[in-house]
XYZ file of C-alpha atoms in Angstrom:
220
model
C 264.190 28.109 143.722
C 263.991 28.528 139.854
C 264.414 24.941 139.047
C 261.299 24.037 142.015
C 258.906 26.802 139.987
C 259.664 25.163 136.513
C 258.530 21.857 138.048
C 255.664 23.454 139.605
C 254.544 25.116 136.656
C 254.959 22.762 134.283
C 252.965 20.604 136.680
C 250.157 22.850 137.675
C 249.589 23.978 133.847
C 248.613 19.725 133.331
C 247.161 19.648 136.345
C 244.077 23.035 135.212
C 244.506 21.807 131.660
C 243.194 18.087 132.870
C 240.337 19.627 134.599
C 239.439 22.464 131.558
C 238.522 19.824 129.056
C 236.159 18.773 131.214
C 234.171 21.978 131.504
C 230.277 22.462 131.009
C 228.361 25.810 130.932
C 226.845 25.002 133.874
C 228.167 24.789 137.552
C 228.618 21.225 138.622
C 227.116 20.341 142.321
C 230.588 18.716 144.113
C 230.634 15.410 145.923
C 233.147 15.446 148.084
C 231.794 12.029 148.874
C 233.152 10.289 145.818
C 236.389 11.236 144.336
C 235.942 10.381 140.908
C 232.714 12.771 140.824
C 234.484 15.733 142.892
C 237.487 16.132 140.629
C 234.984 16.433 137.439
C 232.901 18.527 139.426
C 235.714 21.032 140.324
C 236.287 20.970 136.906
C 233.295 21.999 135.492
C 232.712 25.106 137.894
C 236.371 26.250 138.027
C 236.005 26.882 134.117
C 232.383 27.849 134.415
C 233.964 30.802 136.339
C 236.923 31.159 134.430
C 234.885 31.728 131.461
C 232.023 33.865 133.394
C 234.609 36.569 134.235
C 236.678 36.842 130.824
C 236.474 40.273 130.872
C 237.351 40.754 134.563
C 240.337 38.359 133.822
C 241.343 40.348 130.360
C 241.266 43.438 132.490
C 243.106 42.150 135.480
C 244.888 39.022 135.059
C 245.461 38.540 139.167
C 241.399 38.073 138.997
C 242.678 34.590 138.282
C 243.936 34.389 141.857
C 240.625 34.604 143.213
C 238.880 31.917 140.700
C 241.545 29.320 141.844
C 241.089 30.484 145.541
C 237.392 30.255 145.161
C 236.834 27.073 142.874
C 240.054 25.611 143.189
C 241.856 25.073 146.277
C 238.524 24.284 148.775
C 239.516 20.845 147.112
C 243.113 20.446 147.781
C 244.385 19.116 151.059
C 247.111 22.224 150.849
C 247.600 21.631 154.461
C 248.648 17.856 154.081
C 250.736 18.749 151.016
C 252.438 21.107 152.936
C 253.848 19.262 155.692
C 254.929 16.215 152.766
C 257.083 18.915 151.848
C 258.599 19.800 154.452
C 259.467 15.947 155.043
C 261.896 15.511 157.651
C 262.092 19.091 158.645
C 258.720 19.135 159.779
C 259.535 17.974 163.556
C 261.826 20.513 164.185
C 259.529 23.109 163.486
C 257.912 25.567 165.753
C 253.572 25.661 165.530
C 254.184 28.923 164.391
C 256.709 28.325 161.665
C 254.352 25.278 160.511
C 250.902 27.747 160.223
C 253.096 30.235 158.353
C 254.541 27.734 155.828
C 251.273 26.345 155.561
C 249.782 29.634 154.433
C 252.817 30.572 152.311
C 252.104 27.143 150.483
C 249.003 27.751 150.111
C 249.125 31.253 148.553
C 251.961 29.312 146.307
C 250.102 27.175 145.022
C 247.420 29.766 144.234
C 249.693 31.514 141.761
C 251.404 28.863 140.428
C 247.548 27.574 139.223
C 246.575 31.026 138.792
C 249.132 31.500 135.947
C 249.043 28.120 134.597
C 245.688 29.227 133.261
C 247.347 31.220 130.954
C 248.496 28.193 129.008
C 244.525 27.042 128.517
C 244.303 26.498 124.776
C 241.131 23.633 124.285
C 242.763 20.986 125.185
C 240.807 17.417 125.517
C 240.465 15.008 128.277
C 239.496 11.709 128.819
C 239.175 9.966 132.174
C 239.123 6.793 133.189
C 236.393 5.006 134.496
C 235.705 5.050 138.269
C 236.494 2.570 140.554
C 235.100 0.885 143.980
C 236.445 3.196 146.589
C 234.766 2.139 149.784
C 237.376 0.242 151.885
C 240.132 3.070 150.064
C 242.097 5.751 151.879
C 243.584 6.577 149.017
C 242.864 6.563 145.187
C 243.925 7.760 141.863
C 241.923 9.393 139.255
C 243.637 8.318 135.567
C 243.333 10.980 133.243
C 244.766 10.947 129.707
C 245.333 14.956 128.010
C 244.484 14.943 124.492
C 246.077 17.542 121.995
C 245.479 16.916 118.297
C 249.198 15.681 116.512
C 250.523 14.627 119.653
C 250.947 11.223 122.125
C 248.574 11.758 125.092
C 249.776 12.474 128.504
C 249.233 10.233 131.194
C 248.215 12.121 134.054
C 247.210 10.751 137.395
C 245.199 12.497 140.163
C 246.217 11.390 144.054
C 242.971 12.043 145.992
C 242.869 11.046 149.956
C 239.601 10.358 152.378
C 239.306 12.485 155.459
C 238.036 11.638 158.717
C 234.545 12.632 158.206
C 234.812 10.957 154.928
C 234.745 13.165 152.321
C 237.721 13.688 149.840
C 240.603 15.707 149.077
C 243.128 16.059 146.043
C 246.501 15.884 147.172
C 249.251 15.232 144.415
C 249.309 15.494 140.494
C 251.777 12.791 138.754
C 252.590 13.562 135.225
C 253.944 11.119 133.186
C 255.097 8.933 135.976
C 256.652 12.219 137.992
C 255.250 13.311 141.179
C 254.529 16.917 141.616
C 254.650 16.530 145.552
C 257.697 14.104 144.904
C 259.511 16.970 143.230
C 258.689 19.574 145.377
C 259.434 18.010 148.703
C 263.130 17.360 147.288
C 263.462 20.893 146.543
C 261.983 22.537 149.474
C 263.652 20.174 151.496
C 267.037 20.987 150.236
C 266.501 24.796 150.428
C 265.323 24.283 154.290
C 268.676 22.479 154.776
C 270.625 25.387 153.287
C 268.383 28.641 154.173
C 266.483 27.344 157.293
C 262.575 27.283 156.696
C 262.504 30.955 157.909
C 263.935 32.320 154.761
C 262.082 29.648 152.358
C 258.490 30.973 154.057
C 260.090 34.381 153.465
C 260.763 33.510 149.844
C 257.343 31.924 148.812
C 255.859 34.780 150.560
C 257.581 36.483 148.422
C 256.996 35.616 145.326
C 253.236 35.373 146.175
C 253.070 39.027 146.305
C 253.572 38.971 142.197
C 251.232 39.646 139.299
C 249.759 37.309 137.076
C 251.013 37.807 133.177
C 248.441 38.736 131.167
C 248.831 35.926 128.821
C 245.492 35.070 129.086
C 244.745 38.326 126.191
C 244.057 36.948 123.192
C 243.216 33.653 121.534
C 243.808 31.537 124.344
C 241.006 32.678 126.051
């Protein structure tokens, strides 16, 4: 499980660094009608908030779980991520097992961002143009992450249409590496050894730690 949390976490931290160059002062209205606009959107009022409660977050560093919960994850298709990670385990699954893995993903993914935001320090951002979308199920939002005396990293932004048309992020790939990718191949080898009982059991798990309180100091 350590080697799937270094992935995720090395992951996650591009994927809230991406969107915190792109902050304004000001919360952002989100189209989830047009992908390019609802991933700069989400941007702009996840580190409106992030800023607004500094000294909530300085305080108690777990507020961070509620900023990504509230800002954050409304626009990730957790639920479709999920079951790509489960892959081919997914059929043999009970409904039960699925809604529980679901949530335990879910909660996952809210720490692993969460704490990533500990590792904010100014970074830049600059995004490629938009693109025509409307006969697309499917597109990706090029981003390149800017930090002064190093090459850029190439980030890209997997964003999928729903049925009632609006759109959801789904994957992060970072330099050509797929954060879904990486994490179906782990939790798809610990289902094969542990059963998906005792992987729910561990994400649960480690859901129920604390934040480090990195984010005292400068970096805030």
């Amino acid at each position: 499980m350590r080697m799937f949390n270094r992935i995720c976490m090395y992951s996650a931290s591009l994927f809230l660094l991406a969107l915190s160059a792109t902050a304004h002062s000001e919360d952002s209205a989100v189209n989830t009608m047009n992908p390019y606009d609802m991933v700069e959107a989400v941007a702009n009022n996840t580190f409106a908030r992030f800023h607004q409660d500094i000294d909530i977050i300085k305080t108690n560093p777990d507020h961070l779980k509620l900023i990504v919960s509230d800002e954050l994850m409304p626009y990730i298709d957790y639920k479709y991520a999920s079951y790509k990670v489960m892959g081919i385990h997914l059929k043999a699954t009970t409904k039960d097992q699925r809604e529980r893995f679901v949530k335990a993903f879910q909660g996952y993914l809210v720490s692993t961002y969460a704490q990533a935001f500990t590792e904010y320090t100014d970074q830049h951002v600059r995004f490629a143009p938009g693109k025509d979308f409307s006969g697309e199920k499917m597109v990706d939002v090029n981003v390149d992450l800017i930090e002064p005396g190093r090459p850029a990293i190439k980030l890209m932004f997997k964003v999928r249409r729903l049925k009632d048309g609006s759109w959801k992020a789904f994957d992060l790939v970072a330099e050509g590496v797929s954060l879904l990718a990486s994490k179906s191949s782990e939790i798809s080898n610990l289902i094969r050894q542990k059963g998906i009982d005792s992987v729910i059991l561990e994400l649960e798990q480690r859901n129920k730690g604390h934040i480090s309180d990195k984010t005292t100091g400068d970096k805030l």
